[in-house]
C-alpha positions in Angstrom: 61.3 -19.2 43.9 63.8 -19.3 46.7 66.2 -16.3 46.7 69.2 -18.0 48.2 72.6 -16.7 47.4 74.1 -20.1 48.1 71.7 -21.7 45.6 73.2 -19.6 42.8 76.7 -19.1 43.9 79.6 -20.4 41.8 83.2 -19.4 42.4 84.9 -17.3 39.7 88.5 -17.6 40.9 92.0 -18.2 39.8 95.2 -17.5 41.6 95.6 -14.4 39.5 93.2 -12.4 37.4 94.8 -13.6 34.1 93.6 -13.6 30.5 93.2 -16.8 28.6 93.5 -16.0 24.9 92.0 -12.7 23.8 88.4 -13.4 24.6 88.3 -14.9 28.1 89.4 -13.3 31.4 89.4 -15.1 34.7 87.8 -12.9 37.4 88.9 -13.3 41.0 86.0 -13.0 43.4 87.5 -10.5 45.8 85.9 -9.4 49.0 85.1 -6.0 47.5 83.5 -7.6 44.4 81.5 -9.9 46.6 80.3 -7.0 48.8 79.2 -4.9 45.8 77.4 -7.9 44.2 75.7 -8.9 47.5 74.5 -5.3 48.0 73.0 -5.3 44.5 71.5 -8.8 45.2 69.8 -7.5 48.4 68.7 -4.2 46.8 66.8 -6.0 44.0 64.8 -8.4 46.0 61.9 -7.8 43.6 63.9 -9.6 41.0 64.8 -13.3 40.8 68.4 -12.5 40.2 71.0 -14.8 41.6 74.3 -13.7 43.2 76.2 -14.9 40.2 74.0 -12.6 38.0 74.9 -9.7 40.3 78.6 -10.5 40.1 78.3 -10.5 36.3 76.5 -7.2 36.3 79.1 -5.5 38.5 82.0 -6.9 36.4 80.3 -5.9 33.2 79.5 -2.3 34.5 83.1 -2.0 35.7 84.5 -3.0 32.3 81.8 -1.0 30.3 80.5 -4.2 28.7 77.0 -3.9 27.3 76.4 -7.2 25.5 76.2 -10.6 27.1 76.2 -13.9 25.2 73.1 -15.2 27.0 69.4 -15.7 26.6 68.9 -14.9 30.3 66.3 -12.1 30.7 67.9 -11.0 34.0 70.6 -9.3 31.9 68.0 -7.3 30.0 66.3 -6.4 33.3 69.7 -5.0 34.5 70.1 -2.9 31.3 72.4 -5.1 29.3 71.7 -6.6 25.8 71.2 -10.4 25.9 72.5 -11.4 22.5 70.8 -14.8 22.3 67.4 -13.1 22.8 67.7 -10.5 20.1 
């Protein structure tokens, strides 16, 4: 499988990091967030993680989030709980 950052990149951006309701937050993809995620992406070349996965992992770690509403095994590999797999 090709490990291309561009293949998996989607932009998480709004003009301001605002909250929509009580459950959804818009995350601005800042240069520092991108650099942290890209470094993680490059460090884990043994995994098939995409850059978007790595962005999610960095944001989740920063916010002390342990559970993800996903069935994606990549989240389990990164130490999170994939709620749709349990």
